[in-house]
Coordinates of C-alpha atoms and ligand atoms in Angstrom, one line a residue:
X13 CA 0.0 0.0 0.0
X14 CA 3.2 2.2 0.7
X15 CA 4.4 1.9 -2.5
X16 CA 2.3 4.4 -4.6
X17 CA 2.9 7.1 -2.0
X18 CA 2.7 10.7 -3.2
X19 CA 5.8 12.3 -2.3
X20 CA 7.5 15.6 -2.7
X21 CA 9.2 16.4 -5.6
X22 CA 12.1 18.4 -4.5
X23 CA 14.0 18.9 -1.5
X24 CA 13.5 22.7 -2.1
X25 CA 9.6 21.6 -1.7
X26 CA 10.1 19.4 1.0
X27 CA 11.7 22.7 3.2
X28 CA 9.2 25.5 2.3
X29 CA 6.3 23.0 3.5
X30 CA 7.9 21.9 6.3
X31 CA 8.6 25.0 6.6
X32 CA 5.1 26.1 6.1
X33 CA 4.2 23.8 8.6
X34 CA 6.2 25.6 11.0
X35 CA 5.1 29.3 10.3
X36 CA 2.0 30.2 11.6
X37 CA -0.1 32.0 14.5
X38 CA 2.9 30.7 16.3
X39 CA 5.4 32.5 15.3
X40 CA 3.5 35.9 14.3
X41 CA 1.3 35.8 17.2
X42 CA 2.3 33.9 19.6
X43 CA 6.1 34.6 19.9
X44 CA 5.8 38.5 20.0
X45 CA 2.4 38.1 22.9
X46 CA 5.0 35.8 24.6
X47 CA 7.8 37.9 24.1
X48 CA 6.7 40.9 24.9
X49 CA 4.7 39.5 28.7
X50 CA 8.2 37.6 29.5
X51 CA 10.6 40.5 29.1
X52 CA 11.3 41.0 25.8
X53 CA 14.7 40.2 25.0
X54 CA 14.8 37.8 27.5
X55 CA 12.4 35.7 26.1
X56 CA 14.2 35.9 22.9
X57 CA 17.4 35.1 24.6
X58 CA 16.1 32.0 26.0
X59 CA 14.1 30.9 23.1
X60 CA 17.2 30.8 20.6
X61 CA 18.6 28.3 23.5
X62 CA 16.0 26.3 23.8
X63 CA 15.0 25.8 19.8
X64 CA 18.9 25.3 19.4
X65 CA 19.3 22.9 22.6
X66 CA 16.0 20.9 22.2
X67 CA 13.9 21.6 19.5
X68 CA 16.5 21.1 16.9
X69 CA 17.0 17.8 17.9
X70 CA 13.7 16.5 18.5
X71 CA 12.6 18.3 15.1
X72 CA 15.3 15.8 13.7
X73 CA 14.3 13.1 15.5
X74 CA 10.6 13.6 14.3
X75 CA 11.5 13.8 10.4
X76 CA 14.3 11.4 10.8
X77 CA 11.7 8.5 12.3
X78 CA 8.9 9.3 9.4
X79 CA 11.6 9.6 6.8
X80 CA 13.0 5.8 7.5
X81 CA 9.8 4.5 7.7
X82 CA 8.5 5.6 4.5
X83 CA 5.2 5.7 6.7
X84 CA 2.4 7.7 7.7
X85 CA 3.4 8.9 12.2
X86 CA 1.4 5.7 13.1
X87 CA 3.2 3.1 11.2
X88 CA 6.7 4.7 11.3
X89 CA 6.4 4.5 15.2
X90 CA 5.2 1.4 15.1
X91 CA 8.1 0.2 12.8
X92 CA 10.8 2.0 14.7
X93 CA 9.3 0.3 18.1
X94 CA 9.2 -3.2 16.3
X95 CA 11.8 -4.8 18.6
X96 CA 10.1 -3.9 21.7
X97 CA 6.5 -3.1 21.0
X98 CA 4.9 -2.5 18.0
X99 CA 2.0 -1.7 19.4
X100 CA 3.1 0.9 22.0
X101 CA 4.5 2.6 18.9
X102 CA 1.5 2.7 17.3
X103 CA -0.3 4.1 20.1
X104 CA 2.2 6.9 20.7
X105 CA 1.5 7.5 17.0
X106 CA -2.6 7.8 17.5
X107 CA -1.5 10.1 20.4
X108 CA 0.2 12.5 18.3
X109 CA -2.7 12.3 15.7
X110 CA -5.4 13.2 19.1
X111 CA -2.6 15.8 19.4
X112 CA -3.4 17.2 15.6
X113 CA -7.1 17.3 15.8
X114 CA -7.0 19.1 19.4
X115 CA -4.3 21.4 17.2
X116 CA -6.7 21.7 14.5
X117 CA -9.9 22.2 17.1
X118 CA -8.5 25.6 18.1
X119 CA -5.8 26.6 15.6
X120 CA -9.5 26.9 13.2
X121 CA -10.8 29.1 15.0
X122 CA -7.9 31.6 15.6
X123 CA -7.3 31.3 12.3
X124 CA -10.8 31.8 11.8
X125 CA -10.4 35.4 13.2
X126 CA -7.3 36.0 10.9
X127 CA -9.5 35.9 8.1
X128 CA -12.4 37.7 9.4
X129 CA -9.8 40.4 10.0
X130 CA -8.5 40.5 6.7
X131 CA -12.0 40.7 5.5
X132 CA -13.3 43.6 7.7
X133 CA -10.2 46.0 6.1
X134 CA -10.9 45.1 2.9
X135 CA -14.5 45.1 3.3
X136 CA -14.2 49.1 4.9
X137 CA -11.7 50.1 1.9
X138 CA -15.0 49.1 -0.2
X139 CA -17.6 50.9 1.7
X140 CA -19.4 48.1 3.5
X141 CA -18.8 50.1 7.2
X142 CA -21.6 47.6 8.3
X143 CA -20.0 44.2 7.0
X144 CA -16.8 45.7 8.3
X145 CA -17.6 45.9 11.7
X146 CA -19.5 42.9 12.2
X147 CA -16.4 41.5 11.0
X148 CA -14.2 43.0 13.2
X149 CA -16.1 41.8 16.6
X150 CA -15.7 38.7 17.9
X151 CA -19.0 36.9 18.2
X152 CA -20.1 33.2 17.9
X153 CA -21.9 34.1 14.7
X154 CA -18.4 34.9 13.3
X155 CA -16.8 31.7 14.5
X156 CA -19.7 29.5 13.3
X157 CA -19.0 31.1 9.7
X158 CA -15.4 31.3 9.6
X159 CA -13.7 28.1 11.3
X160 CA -15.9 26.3 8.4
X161 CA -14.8 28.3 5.4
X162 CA -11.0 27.6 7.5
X163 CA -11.5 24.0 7.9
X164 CA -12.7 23.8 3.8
X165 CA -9.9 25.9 2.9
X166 CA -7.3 23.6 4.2
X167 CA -9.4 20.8 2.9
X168 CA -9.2 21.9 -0.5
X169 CA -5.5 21.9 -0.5
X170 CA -4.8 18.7 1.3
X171 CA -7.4 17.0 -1.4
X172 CA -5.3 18.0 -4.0
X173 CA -2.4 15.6 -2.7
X174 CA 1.1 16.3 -1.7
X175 CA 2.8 17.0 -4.6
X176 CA -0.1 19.8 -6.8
X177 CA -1.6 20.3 -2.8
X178 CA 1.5 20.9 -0.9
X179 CA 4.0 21.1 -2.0
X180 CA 2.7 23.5 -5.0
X181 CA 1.0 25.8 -2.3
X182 CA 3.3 25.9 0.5
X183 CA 6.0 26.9 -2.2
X184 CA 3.4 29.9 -3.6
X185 CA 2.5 31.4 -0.3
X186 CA 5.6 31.5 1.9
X187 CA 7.6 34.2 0.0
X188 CA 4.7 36.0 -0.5
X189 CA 4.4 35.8 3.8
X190 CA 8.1 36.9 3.5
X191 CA 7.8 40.2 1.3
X192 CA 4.7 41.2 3.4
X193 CA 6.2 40.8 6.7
X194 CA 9.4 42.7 5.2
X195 CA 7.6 45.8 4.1
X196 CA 5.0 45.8 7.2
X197 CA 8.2 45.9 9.1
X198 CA 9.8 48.9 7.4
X199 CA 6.5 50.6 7.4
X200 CA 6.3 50.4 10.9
X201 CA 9.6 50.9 12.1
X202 CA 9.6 54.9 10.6
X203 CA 6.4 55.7 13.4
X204 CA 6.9 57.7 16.5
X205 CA 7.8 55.1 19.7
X206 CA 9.0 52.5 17.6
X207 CA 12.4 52.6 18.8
X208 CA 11.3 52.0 22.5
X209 CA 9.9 48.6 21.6
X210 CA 13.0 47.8 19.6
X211 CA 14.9 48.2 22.4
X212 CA 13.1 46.3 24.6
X213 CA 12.9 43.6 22.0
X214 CA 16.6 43.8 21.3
X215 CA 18.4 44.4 24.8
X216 CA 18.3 41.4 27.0
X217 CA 17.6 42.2 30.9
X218 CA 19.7 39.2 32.4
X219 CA 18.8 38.8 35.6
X220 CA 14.9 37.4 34.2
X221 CA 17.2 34.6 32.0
X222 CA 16.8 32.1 35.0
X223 CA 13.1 32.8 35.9
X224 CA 11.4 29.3 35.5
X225 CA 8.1 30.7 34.2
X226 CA 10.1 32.3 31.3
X227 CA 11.7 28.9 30.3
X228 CA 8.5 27.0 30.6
X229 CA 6.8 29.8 28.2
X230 CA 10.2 29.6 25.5
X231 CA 10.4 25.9 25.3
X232 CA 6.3 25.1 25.0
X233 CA 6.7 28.0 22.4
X234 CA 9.3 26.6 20.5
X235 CA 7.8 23.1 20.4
X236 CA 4.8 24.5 19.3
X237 CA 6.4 27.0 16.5
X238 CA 8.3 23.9 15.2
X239 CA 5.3 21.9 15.1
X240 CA 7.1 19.1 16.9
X241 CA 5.1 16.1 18.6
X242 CA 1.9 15.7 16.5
X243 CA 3.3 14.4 13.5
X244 CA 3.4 16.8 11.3
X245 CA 6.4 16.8 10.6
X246 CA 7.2 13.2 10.9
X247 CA 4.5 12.6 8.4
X248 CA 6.1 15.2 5.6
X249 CA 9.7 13.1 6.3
X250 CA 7.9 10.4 5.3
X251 CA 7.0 12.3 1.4
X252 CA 10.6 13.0 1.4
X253 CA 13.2 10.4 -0.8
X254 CA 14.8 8.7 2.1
X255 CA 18.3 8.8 3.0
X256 CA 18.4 12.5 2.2
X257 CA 20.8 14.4 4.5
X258 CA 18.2 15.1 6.9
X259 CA 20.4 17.5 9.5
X260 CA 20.7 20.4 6.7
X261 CA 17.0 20.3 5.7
X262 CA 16.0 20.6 9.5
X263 CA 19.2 23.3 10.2
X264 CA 16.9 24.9 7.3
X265 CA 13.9 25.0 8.7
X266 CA 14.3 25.8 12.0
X267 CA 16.6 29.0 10.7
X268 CA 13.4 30.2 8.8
X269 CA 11.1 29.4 11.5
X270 CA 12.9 31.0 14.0
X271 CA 13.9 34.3 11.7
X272 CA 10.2 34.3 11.0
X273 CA 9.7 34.8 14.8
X274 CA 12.3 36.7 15.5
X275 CA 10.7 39.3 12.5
X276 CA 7.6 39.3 13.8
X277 CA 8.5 40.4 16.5
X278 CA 10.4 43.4 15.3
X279 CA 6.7 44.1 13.5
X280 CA 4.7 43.3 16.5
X281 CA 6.5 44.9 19.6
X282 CA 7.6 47.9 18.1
X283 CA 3.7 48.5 16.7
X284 CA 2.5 48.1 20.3
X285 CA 4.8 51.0 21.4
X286 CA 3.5 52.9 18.4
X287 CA -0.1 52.5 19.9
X288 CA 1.3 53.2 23.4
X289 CA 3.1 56.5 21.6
X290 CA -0.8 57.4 20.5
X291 CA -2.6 57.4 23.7
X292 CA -3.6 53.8 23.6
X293 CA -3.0 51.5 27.0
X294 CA -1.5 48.8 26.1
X295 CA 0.6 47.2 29.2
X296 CA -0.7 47.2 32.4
X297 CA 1.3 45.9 35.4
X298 CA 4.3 45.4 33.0
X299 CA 2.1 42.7 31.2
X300 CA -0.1 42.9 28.2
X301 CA -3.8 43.7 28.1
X302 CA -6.3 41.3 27.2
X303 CA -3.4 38.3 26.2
X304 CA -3.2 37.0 22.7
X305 CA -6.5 39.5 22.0
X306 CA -4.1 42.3 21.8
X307 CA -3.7 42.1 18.4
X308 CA -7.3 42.0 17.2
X309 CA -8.1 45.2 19.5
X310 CA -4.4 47.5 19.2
X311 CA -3.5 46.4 15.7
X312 CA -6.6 47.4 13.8
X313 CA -6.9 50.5 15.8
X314 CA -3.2 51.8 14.6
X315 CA -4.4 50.4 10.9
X316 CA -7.4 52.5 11.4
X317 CA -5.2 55.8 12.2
X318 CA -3.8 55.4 9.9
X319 CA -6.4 56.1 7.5
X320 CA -7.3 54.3 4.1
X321 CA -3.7 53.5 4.0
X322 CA -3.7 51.6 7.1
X323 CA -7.0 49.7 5.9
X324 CA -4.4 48.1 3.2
X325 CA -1.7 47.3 5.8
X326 CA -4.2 46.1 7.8
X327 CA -5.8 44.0 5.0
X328 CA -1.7 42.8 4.2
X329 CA -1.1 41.9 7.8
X330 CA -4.0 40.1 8.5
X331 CA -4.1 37.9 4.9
X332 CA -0.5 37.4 6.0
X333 CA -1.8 35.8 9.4
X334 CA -4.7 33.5 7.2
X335 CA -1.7 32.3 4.7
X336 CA 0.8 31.6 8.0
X337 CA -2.1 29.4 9.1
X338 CA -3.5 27.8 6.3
X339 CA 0.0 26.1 5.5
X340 CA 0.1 25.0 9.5
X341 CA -3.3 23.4 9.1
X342 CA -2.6 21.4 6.2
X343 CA 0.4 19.6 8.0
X344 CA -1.5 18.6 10.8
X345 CA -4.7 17.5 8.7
X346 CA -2.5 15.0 6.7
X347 CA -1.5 13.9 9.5
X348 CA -4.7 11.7 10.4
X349 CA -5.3 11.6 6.7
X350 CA -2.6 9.7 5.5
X351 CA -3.1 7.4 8.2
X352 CA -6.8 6.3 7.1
X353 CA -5.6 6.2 3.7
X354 CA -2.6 3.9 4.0
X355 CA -3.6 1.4 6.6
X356 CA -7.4 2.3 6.3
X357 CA -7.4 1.8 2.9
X358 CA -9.4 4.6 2.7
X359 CA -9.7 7.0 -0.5
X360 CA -7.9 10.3 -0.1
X361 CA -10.7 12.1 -0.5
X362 CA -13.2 10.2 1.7
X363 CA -10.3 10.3 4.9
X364 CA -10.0 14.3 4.0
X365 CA -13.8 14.8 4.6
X366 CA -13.9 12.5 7.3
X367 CA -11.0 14.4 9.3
X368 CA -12.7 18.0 8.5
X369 CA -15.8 16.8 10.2
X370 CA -14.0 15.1 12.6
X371 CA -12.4 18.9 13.2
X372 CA -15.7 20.8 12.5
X373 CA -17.3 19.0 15.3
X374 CA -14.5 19.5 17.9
X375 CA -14.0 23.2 16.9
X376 CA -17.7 23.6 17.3
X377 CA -17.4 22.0 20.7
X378 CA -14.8 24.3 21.5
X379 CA -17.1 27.2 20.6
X380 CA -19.7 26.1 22.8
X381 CA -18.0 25.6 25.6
X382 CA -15.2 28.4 24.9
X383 CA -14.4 30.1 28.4
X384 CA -13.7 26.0 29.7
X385 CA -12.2 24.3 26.8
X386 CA -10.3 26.7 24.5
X387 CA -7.5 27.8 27.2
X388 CA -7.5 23.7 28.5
X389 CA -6.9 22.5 24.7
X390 CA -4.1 24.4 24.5
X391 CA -2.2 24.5 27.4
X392 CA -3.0 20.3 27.4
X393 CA -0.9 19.8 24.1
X394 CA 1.5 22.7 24.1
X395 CA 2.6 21.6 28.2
X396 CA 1.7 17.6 28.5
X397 CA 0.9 16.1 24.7
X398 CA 3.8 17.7 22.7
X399 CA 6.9 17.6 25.2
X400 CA 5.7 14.4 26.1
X401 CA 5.7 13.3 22.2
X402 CA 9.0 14.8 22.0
X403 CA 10.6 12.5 24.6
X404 CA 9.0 9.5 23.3
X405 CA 10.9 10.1 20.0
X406 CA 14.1 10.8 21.8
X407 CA 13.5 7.2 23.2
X408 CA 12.5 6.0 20.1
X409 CA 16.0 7.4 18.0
X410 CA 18.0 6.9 21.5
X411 CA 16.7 3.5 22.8
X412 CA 14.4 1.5 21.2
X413 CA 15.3 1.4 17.5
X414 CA 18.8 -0.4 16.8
X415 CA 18.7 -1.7 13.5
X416 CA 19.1 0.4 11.2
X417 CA 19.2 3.7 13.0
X418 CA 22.1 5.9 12.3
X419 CA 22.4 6.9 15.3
X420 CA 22.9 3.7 16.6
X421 CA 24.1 1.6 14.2
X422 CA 27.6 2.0 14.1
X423 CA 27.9 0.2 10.6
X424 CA 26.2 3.2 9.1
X425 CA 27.9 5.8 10.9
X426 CA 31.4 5.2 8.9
X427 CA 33.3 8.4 7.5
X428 CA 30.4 10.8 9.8
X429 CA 32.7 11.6 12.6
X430 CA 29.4 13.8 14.1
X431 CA 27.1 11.3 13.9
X432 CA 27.7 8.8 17.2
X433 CA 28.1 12.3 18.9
X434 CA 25.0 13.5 17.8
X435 CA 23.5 10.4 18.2
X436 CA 24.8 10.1 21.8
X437 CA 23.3 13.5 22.7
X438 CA 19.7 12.5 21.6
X439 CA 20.3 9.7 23.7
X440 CA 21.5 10.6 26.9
X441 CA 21.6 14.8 27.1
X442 CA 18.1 15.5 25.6
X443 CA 15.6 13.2 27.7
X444 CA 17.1 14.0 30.7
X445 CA 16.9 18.6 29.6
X446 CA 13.8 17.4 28.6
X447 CA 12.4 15.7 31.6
X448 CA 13.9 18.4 34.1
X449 CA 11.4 21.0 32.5
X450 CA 8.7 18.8 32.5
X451 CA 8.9 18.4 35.9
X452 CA 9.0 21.8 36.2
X453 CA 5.9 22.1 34.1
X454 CA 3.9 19.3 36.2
X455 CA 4.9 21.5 39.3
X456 CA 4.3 25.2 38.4
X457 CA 0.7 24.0 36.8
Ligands
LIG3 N1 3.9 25.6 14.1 C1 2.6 26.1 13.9 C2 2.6 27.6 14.3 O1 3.6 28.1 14.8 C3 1.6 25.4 14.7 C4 1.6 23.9 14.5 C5 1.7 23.1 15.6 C6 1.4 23.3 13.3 C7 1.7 21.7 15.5 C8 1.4 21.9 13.1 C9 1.5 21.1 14.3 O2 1.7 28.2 14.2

């Protein structure tokens, strides 16, 4: 059933989806919010440790695991868990594809917003004050129309298949994020109190390096931004020609995830300054108002003085927010896809309308019952579910899986000097960094 596998069809097209994968609300709303509650540059500070320190390696680990296997998450954990227990593989596999619908449950619905944003500018620069406004407030009515048209959207693309669906669209959308988030930048880098939020943003205060709350917040944010622990990512390793030198590919895409980041939050901070310059309130007892709704009350408001110009700035940054998280929500939806089509023997169109209903009626749930389930959803998989995935597959590459693994092997570690070194820190030095901020977590929740 393996053997007629779609597959990407370059490695260029293997990094901008993976890639895709790992740009989203993430990185352009959730890193600045973070950011700029923990300190600023001390967050940054810390982040670039911890992606470097642990996500790095357990992004490798995920893509290295799916690539081998050849295998949607579920089978290639299964495989690599063979010796000891196929089955506990397996189920760490179905985990991670729980993990990608609870992902896809909420991620909908912000990204539901996104649009809705987008939508209200462009429906103002054409008149419609009406349509505009309704669009701009949050309201159930809005959720119950745009997390569907979300949910279809990403349907539509994963339909198409990996190659025309995924690969063709991941590759047309992220430069186009890029040159947005470039000129938004500029743009809003020439406005009065700017410079106050670079500075905050750039100059690290030290003594907040150590504060456990800040580590906790960098490392759930960097598994998250990377996309680690669901499968996402272990199922695009698995498109990719195997044997490919994995390490530069995932060197790759962690650089552009975590540039993405690090740029939007020379857009995002700086701008809340600027509204902070124009009379608006924006911190209050040195931490943000309102949490991740910042943007959806400050932003527009600074579009919106800046008259019909801002109306197209704000239409840029918001469509730039929809494309971030369309190409996140396609890596998670193929996720449970691939696995009812290759051991479900189920057609690919079938499993893709079968997981969008699956997600319609979660994300529905979750607006129902918003106040108790959105928060819960996803502090669950960003604090249990995904650093929990992660040290399963550091087990996996570390421990469980000998024959055949690089890493292990040392028959197929000849001429790579690196290799048993950076096989031996997966093994030993990451579940054990690992573990000591999961405890942490388990403690401080
Ligand atoms: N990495 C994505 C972002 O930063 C979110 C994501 C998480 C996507 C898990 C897929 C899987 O927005």
């Amino acid at each position: 059933m393996t053997t007629n596998r779609d597959s990407f069809h370059s490695r260029i097209g293997f990094v901008l989806a993976a890639a895709g994968s790992a740009i989203g609300l993430g990185n352009i709303w959730g890193f600045p919010t973070q950011a700029a509650n923990n300190g600023g540059g001390a967050f940054l500070f810390v982040y670039l440790i911890v992606t470097l320190l642990l996500a790095l390696p357990a992004l490798y680990a995920e893509i290295y695991i799916g690539n081998q296997a050849q295998k949607n998450p579920v089978a290639a954990l299964g495989d690599a868990c063979s010796k000891v227990s196929r089955r506990l593989g397996r189920n760490a596999g179905l985990a991670g594809l729980l993990g990608a619908i609870m992902m896809l449950s909420f991620y909908t619905i912000v990204a539901g917003w996104m649009l809705a944003h987008a939508l209200s500018a462009l429906t103002e620069l054409l008149g419609f004050i009406e349509l505009s406004q309704w669009l701009a407030t949050s309201s159930i009515e809005r959720n119950l129309m745009f997390t569907p048209i979300f949910i279809l959207l990403g349907a539509a693309i994963i339909h198409q298949g990996v190659n025309k669906g995924i690969e063709k669209w991941s590759a047309r959308l992220m430069p186009v994020l890029l040159i947005m988030l470039v000129g938004l930048i500029a743009y809003i880098l020439q406005q009065p109190g700017a410079e106050k939020g670079l500075s905050l943003y750039l100059i690290p205060d030290f003594s907040q390096v150590t504060n456990p709350k800040l580590v906790i917040a960098a490392m759930g944010q960097a598994f998250f931004s990377l996309s680690i622990g669901v499968g996402g990512m272990m199922v695009y390793g698995s498109y990719m020609q195997k044997d490919k030198d994995i390490g530069k590919l995932v060197l790759s895409i962690t650089a552009l995830d975590t540039c993405i980041a690090f740029m939007a939050g020379l857009l995002i901070i700086p701008a809340l300054f600027v509204a902070q310059e124009a009379g608006q309130q924006v911190f209050q007892n040195n931490e943000l108002i309102g949490e991740g709704q910042l943007i959806f009350h400050i932003l527009p408001e600074l579009f919106n003085s800046m008259g019909s110009m801002g109306l197209i700035v704000g239409f840029g940054f918001f469509s730039l927010l929809s494309i971030a998280a369309l190409t996140s929500t396609i890596s998670s939806t193929e996720v449970p896809v691939a696995y009812l089509v290759e051991d479900k023997d189920i057609s690919r169109r079938k499993a893709t309308w079968l997981v969008s209903a699956v997600v319609f009626c979660s994300s529905m749930l979750l607006i129902a019952f918003f106040d108790v389930l959105f928060g819960a959803f996803i502090r669950i998989l960003t604090t249990i579910m995904q650093p929990l995935s992660c040290l399963f597959y550091f087990i996996v590459v570390g421990w469980l899986w000998n024959r055949g693994n690089k890493l292990r092997d040392k028959g197929l570690q000849k001429g790579r000097k690196w290799l048993p070194l950076w096989g031996n820190y997966l093994r030993f030095v990451c579940p054990v960094l690992l573990s000591v901020v999961f405890v942490n977590v388990a403690i401080l929740n």
